[in-house]
mmCIF file of C-alpha atoms in Angstrom:
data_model
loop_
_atom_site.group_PDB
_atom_site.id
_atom_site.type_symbol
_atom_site.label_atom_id
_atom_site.label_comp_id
_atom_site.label_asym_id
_atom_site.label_seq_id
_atom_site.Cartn_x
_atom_site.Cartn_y
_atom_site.Cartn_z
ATOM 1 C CA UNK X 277 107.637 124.081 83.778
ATOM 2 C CA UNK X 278 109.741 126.466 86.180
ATOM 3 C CA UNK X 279 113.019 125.227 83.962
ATOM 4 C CA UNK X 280 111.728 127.617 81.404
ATOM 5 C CA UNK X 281 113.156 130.915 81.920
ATOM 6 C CA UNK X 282 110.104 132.569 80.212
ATOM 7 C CA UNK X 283 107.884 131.084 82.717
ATOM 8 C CA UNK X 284 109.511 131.889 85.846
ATOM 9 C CA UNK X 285 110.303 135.522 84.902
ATOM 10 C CA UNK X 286 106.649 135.700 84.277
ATOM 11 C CA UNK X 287 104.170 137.811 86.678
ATOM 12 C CA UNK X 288 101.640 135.241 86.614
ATOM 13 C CA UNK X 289 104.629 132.346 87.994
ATOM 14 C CA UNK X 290 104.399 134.519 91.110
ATOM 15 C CA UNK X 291 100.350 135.185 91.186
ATOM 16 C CA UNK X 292 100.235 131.098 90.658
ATOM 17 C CA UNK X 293 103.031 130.372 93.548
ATOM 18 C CA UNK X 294 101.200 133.108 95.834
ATOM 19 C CA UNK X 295 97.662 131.285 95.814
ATOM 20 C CA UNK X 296 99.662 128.502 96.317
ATOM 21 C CA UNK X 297 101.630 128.942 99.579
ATOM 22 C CA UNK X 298 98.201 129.192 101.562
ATOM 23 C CA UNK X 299 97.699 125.605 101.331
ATOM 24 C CA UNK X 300 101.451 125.245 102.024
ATOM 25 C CA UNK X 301 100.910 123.870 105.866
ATOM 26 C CA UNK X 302 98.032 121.283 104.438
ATOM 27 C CA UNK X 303 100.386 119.890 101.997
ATOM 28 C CA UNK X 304 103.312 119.732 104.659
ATOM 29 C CA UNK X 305 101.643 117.968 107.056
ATOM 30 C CA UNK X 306 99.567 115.883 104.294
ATOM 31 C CA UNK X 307 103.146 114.660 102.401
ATOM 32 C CA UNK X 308 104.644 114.038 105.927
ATOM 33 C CA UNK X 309 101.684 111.273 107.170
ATOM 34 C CA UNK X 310 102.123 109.666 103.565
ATOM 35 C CA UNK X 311 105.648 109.946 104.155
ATOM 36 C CA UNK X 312 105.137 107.941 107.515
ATOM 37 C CA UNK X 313 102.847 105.516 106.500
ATOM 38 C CA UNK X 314 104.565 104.376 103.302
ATOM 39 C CA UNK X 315 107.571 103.585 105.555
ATOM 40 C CA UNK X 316 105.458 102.207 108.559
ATOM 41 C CA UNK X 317 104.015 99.834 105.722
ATOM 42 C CA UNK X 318 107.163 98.140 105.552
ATOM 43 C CA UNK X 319 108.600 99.232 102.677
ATOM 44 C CA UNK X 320 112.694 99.706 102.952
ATOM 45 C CA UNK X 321 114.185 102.949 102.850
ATOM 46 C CA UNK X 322 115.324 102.824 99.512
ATOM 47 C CA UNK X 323 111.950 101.656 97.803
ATOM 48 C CA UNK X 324 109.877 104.409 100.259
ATOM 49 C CA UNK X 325 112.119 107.151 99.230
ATOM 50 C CA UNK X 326 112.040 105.996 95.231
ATOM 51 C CA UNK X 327 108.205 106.445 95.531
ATOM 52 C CA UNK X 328 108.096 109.425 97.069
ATOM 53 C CA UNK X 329 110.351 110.522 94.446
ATOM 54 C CA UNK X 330 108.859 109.571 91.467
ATOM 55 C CA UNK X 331 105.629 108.337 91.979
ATOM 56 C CA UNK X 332 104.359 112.259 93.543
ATOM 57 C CA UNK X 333 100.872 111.220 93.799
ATOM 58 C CA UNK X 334 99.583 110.833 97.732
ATOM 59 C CA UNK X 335 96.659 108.568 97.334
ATOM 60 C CA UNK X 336 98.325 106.356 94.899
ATOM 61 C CA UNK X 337 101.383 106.207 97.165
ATOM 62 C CA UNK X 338 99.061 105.210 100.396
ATOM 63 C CA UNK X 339 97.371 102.700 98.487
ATOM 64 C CA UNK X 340 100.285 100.969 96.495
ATOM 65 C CA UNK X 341 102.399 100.682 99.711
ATOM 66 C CA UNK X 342 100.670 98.074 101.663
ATOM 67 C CA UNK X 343 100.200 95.973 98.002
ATOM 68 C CA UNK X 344 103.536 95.592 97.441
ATOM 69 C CA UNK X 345 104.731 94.754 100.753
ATOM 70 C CA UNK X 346 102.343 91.625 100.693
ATOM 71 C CA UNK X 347 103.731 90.721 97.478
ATOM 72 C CA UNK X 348 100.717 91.464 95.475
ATOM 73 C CA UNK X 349 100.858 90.442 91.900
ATOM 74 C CA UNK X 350 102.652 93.330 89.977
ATOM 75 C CA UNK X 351 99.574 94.194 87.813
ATOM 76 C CA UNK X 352 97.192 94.136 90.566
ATOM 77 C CA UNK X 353 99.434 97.070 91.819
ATOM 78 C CA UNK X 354 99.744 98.710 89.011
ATOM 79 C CA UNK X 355 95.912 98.625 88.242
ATOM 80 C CA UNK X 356 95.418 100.051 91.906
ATOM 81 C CA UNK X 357 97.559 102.932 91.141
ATOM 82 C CA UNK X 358 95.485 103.616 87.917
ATOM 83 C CA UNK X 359 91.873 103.432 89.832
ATOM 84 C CA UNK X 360 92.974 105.798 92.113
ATOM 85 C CA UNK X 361 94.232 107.886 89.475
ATOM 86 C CA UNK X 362 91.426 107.924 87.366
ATOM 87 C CA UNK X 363 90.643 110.974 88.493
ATOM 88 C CA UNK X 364 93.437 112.432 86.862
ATOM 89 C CA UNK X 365 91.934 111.441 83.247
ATOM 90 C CA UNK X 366 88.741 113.383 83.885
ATOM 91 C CA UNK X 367 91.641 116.662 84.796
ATOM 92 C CA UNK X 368 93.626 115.757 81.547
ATOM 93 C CA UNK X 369 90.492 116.183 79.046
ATOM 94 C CA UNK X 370 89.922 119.598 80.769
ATOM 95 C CA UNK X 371 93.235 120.717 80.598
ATOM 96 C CA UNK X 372 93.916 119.418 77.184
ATOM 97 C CA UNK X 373 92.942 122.713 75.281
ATOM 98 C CA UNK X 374 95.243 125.072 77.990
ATOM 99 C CA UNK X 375 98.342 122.803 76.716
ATOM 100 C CA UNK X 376 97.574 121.429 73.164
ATOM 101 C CA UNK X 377 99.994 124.588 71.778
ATOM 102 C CA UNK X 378 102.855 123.006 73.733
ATOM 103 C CA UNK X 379 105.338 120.667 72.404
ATOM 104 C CA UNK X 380 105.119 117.280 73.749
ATOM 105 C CA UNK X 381 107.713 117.085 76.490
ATOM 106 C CA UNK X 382 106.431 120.437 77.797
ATOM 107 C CA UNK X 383 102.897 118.967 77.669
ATOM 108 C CA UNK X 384 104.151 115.809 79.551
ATOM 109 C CA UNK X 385 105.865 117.442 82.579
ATOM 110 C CA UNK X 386 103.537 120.134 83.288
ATOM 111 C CA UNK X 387 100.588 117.204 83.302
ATOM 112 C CA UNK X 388 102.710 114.975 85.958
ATOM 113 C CA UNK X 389 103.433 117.826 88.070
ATOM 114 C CA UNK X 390 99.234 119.264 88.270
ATOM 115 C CA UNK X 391 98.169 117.898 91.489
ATOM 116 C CA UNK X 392 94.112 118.177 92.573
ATOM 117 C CA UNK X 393 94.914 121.160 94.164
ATOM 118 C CA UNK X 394 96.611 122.836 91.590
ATOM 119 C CA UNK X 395 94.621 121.935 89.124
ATOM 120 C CA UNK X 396 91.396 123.260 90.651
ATOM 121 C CA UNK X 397 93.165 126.660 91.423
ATOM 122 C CA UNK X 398 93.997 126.826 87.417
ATOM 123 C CA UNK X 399 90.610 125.776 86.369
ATOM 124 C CA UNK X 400 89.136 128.041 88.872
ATOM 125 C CA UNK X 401 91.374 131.516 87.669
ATOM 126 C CA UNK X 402 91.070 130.297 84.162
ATOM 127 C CA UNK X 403 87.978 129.835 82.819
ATOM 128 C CA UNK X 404 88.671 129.680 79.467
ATOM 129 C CA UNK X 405 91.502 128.662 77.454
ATOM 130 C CA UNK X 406 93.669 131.452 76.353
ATOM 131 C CA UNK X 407 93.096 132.352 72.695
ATOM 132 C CA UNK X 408 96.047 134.691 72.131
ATOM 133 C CA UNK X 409 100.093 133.467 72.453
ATOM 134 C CA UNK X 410 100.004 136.362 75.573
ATOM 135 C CA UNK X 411 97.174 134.444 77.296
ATOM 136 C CA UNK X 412 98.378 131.151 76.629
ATOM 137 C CA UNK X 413 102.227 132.086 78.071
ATOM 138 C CA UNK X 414 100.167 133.952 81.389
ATOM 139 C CA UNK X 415 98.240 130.660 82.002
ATOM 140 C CA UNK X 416 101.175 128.795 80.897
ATOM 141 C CA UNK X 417 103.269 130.794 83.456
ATOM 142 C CA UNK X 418 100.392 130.421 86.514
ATOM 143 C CA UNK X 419 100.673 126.814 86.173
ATOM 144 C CA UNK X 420 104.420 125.779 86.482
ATOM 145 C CA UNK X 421 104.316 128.709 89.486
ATOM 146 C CA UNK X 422 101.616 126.948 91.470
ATOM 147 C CA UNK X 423 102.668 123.524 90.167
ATOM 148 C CA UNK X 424 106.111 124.543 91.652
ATOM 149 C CA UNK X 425 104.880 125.756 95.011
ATOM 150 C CA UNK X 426 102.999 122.920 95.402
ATOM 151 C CA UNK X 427 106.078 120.209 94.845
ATOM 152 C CA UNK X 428 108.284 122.295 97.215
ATOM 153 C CA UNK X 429 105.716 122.157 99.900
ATOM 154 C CA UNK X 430 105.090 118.312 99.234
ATOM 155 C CA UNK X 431 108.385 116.626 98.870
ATOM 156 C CA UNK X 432 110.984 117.963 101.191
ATOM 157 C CA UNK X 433 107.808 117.080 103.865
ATOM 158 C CA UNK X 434 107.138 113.715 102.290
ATOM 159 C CA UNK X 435 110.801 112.925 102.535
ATOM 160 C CA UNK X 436 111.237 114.244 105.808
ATOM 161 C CA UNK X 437 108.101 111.764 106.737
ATOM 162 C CA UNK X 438 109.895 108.884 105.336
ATOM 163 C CA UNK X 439 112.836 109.392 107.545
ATOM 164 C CA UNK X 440 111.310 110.387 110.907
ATOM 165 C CA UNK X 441 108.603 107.650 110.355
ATOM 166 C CA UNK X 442 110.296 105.979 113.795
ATOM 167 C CA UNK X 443 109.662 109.220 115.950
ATOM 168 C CA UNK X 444 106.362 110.638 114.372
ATOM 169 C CA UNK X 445 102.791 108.972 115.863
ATOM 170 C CA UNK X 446 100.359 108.524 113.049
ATOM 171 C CA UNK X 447 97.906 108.783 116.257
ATOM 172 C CA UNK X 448 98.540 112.584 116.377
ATOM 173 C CA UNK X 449 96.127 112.858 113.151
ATOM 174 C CA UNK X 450 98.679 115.484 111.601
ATOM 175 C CA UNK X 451 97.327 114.334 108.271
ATOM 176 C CA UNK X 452 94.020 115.940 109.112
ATOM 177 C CA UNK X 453 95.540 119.642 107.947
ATOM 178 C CA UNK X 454 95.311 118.269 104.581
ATOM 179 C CA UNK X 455 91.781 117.279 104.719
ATOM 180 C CA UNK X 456 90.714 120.785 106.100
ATOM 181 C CA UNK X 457 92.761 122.086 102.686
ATOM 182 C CA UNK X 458 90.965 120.004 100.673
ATOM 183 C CA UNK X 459 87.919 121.171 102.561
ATOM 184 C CA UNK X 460 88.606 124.917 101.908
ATOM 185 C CA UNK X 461 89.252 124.692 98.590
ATOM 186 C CA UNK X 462 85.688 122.494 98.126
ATOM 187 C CA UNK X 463 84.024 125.546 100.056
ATOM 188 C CA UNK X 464 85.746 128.218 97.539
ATOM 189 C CA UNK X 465 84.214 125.999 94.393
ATOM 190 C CA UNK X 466 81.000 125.965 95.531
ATOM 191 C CA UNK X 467 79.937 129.246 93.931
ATOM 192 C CA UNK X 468 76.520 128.485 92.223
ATOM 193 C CA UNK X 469 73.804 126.011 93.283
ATOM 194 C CA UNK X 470 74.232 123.484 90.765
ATOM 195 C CA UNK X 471 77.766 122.709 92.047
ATOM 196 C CA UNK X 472 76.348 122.786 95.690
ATOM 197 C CA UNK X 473 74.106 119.767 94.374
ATOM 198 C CA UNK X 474 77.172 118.750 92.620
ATOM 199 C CA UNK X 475 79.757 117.885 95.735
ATOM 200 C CA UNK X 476 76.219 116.624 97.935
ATOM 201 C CA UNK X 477 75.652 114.078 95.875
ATOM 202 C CA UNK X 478 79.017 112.816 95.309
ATOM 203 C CA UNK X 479 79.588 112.650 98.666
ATOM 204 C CA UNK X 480 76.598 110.686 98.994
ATOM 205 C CA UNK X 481 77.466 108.276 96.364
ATOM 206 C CA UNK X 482 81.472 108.370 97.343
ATOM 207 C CA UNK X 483 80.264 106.908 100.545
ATOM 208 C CA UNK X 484 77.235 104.534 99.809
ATOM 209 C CA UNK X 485 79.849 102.616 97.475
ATOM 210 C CA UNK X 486 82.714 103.126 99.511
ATOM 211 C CA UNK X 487 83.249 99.456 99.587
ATOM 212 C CA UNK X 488 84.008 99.316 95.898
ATOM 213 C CA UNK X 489 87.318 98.031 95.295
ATOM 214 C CA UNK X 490 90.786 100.399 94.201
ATOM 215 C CA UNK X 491 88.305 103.241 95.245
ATOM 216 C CA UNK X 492 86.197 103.010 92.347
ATOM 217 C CA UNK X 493 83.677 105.049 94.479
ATOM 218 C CA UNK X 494 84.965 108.046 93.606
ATOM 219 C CA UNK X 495 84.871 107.916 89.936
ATOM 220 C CA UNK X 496 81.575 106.559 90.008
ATOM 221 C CA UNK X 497 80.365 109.483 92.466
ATOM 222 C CA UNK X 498 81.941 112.066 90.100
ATOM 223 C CA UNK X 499 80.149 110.275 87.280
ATOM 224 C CA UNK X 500 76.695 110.417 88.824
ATOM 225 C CA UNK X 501 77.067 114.152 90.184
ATOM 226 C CA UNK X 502 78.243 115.439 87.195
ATOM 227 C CA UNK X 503 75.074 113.433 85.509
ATOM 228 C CA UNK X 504 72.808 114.535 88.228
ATOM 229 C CA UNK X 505 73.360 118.301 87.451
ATOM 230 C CA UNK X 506 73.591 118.089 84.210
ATOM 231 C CA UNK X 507 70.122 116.822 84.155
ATOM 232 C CA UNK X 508 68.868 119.311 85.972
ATOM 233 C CA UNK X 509 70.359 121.675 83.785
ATOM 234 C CA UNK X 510 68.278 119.713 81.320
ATOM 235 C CA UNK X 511 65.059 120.099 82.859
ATOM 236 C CA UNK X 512 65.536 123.639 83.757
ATOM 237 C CA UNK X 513 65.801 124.602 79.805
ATOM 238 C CA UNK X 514 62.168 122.404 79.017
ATOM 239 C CA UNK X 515 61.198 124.742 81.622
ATOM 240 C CA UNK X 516 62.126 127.751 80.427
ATOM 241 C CA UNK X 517 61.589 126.886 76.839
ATOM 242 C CA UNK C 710 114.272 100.428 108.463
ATOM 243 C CA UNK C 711 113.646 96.809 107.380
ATOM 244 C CA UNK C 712 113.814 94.784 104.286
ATOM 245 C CA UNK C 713 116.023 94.311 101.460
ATOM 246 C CA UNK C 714 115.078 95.912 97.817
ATOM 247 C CA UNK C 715 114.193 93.687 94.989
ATOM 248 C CA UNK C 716 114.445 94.365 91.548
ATOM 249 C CA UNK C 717 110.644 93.445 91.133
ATOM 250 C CA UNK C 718 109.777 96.250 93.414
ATOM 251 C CA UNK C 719 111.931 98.385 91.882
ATOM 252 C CA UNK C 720 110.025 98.151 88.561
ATOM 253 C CA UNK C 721 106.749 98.239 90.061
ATOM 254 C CA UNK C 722 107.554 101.635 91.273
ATOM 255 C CA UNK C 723 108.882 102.808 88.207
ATOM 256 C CA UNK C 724 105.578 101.154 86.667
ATOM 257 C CA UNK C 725 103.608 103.425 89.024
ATOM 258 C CA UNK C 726 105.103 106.675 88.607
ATOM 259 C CA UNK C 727 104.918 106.106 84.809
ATOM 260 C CA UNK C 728 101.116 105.270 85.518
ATOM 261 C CA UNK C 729 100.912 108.899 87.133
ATOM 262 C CA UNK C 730 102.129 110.247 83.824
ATOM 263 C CA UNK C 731 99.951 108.376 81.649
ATOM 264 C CA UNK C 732 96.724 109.005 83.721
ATOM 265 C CA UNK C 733 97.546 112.848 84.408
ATOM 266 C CA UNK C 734 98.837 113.192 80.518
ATOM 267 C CA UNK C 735 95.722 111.154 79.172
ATOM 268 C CA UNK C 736 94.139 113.348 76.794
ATOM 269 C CA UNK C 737 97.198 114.873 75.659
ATOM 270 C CA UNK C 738 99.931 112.526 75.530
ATOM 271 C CA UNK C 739 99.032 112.352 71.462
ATOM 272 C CA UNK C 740 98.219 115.254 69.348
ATOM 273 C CA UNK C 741 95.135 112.926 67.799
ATOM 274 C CA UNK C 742 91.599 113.235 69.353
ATOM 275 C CA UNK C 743 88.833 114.946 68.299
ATOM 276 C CA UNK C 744 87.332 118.603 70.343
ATOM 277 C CA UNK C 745 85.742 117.687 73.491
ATOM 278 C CA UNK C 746 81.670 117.429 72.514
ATOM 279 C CA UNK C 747 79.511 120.789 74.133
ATOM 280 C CA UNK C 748 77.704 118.234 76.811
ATOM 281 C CA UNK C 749 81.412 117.171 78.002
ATOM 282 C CA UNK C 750 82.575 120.868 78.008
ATOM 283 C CA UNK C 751 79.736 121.771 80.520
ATOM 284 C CA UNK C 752 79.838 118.737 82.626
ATOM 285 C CA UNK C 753 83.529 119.661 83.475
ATOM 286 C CA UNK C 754 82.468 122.344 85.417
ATOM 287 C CA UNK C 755 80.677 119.958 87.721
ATOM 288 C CA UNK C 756 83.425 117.581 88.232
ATOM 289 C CA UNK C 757 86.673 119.077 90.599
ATOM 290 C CA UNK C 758 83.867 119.909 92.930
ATOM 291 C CA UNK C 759 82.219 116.887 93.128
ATOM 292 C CA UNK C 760 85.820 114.805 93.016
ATOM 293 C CA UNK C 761 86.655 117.047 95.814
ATOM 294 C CA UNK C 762 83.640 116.201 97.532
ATOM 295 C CA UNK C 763 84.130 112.445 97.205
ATOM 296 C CA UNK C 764 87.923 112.627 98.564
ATOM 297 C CA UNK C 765 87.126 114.829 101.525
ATOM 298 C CA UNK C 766 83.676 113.573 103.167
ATOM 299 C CA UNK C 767 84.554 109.781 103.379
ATOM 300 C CA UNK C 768 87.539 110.751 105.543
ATOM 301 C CA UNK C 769 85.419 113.472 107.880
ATOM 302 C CA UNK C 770 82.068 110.858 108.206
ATOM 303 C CA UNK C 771 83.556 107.430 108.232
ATOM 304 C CA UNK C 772 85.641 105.734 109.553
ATOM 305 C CA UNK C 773 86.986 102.230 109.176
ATOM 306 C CA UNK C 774 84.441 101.888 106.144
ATOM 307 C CA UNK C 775 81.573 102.705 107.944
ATOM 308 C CA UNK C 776 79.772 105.824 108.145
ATOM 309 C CA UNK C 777 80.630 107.208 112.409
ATOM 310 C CA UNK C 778 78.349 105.842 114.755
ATOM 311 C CA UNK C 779 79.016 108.459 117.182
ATOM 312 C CA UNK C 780 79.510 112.681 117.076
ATOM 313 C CA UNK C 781 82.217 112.243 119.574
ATOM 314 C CA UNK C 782 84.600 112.477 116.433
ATOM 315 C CA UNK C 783 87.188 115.249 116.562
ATOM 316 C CA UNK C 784 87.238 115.382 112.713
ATOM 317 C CA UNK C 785 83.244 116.612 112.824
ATOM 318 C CA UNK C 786 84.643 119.080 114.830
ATOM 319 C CA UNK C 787 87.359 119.984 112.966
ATOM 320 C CA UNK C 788 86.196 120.313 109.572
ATOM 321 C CA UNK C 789 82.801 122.226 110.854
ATOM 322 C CA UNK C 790 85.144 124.816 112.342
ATOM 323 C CA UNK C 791 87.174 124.936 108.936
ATOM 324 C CA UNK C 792 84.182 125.329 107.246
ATOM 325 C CA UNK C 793 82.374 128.268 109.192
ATOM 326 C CA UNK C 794 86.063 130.288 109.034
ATOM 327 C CA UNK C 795 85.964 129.714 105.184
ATOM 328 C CA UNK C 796 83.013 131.464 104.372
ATOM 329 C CA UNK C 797 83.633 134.300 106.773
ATOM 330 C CA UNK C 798 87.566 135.458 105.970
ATOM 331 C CA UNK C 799 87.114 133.579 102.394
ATOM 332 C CA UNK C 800 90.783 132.339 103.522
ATOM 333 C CA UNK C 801 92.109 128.548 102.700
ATOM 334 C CA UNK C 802 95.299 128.658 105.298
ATOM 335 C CA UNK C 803 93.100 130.521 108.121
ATOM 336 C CA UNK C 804 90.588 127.192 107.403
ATOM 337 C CA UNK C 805 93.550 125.314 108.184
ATOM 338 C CA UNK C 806 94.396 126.866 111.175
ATOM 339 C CA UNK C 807 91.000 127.429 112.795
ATOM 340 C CA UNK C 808 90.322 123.552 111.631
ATOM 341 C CA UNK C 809 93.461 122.253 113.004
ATOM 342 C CA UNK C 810 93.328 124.093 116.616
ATOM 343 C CA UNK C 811 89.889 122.572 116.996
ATOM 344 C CA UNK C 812 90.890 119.296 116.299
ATOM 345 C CA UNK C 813 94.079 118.853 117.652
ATOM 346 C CA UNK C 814 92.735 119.644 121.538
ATOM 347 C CA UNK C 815 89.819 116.911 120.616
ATOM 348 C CA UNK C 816 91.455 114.422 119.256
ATOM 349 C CA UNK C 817 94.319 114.324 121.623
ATOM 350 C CA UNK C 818 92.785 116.339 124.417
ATOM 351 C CA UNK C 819 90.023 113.656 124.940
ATOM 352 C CA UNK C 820 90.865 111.056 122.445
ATOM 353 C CA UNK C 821 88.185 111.928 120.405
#
């Protein structure tokens, strides 16, 4: 986390905040709409603000808001807010080995600060987790500096979004910045053939079951991509062999 | 800004942000688990892409649930600009950019 001096004096606090700020505008503009539309949901000031607050996770946010201002039952919420995390679980397993040499409460808060995006930017410079203490402080270090890039650019937006809901259009499609960052950071991950076949057919899944409920579709499009390729991998070693 | 704060919500909120914890701590909120099996290991490297890829495309080709029934969509636009500028300056914020200032003119421009 950046409370630890020993991270933020690091070099690789400032390598992970650098590769960071690029998708700076994307996550301005992203936590600003989610800003506006949890407060256009109908949620008071107070409650909108606590989420954005605490809660820090976009999707999650979006779909929670209009739940609990129809008085959905209070597990049906909270289930929601799981689904659409579920992602998350899949990032936690990969990420386990990186943190496993931290104590616990160091473990905890640099998990609930590693968004999507900073995840894949630490997965992508780190292939491997580091097997010396010097390694493990570097990567250590990268994380809490893009983690902490990444919350700066989020919340002061998100918060501003809450606020300004009144004045700001949800019509101007201002949101669509973080879509083309999501977008640019797919394009950078698509670096062999197999992961090109990986992101087409979750797509195609992600949308054929798009009418699965708490957006289920993506976990099951992740599941069947990541089965798809690893098939092929499969059938490519018969081959060989 | 409308409506008064209940307690109930309160705690629901709470509940949630704890649920972001727990689901972005899972597999090492306890010291206890096995190592990750070599099939797992090697499937990870298949899965940001394709959960980026499951995020992203439902929000460039549908729309209301349903996949677009026209190309008159400024996001097509949009995110085929982004695209073509990514793999030729390799550069995430100029993909914003290049994305945005071929939306933007679309989508309010002509109410695409």
């Amino acid at each position: 986390m950046f409370l630890k001096r020993a991270n933020r004096s690091h070099p690789e606090f400032r390598v992970g905040a650098s590769e960071m700020w690029p998708q700076a505008p994307g996550m301005v503009a992203w936590g600003l709409m989610t800003g506006v539309a949890m407060a256009k949901s109908g949620m008071s000031l107070f409650e909108s603000l606590l989420m954005t607050l605490t809660v820090f996770a976009g999707s999650s946010q979006l779909a929670a808001a209009p739940l609990l201002t129809v008085d959905a039952p209070a597990w049906v919420i909270l289930a929601t807010g799981f689904c659409v995390n579920l992602r998350f679980v899949v990032f936690s397993l990969h990420l386990r080995p990186y943190l496993m040499h931290l104590p616990w409460l160091e473990r905890i808060s640099h998990g609930y600060l590693t968004t999507d995006m900073t995840y894949v930017m630490f997965t992508r410079r780190f292939a491997h987790p580091g097997d010396t203490p010097e390694a493990q402080n570097a990567q250590e270090a990268y994380l809490a500096g893009s983690n902490s890039a990444c919350w700066i650019s989020w919340m002061p937006a998100s918060v501003t979004g809450v606020v300004l809901a009144n004045f700001i259009p949800t019509t101007w499609g201002l949101g669509f910045a973080g879509i083309l960052c999501l977008i640019g950071i797919l394009c950078s991950l698509a670096s062999t053939r197999l992961r090109i076949v990986s992101a087409v057919v979750a797509a195609m899944v992600a949308i054929t079951t798009y009418q699965l409920p708490f957006k289920l579709n993506i976990v099951v499009a992740i599941a069947m991509a990541v089965f798809a390729c690893m098939s092929i991998e499969k059938m490519r070693r018969k081959v060989a062999a | 800004m409308n409506g008064s704060t209940t307690w109930e919500t309160v705690a629901i909120i709470l509940g949630l942000a704890a649920i972001t914890v727990i689901t972005r701590c899972f597999f090492f909120l306890t010291r206890k688990s096995a190592s990750l099996p070599h099939w797992a290991q090697r499937g990870l490297q298949y899965a940001p892409i394709a959960a980026l890829s499951a995020v992203v495309l439902p929000e460039v080709l549908m729309t209301q649930g349903h996949l677009l029934a026209t190309w008159m969509d400024a996001r097509l636009f949009g995110a085929a600009a982004g695209v073509l500028v990514y793999f030729w300056r390799r550069d995430v914020l100029l993909t914003i950019v290049a994305g945005m200032a071929v939306y933007l003119p679309l989508h309010l421009g002509l109410g695409w």
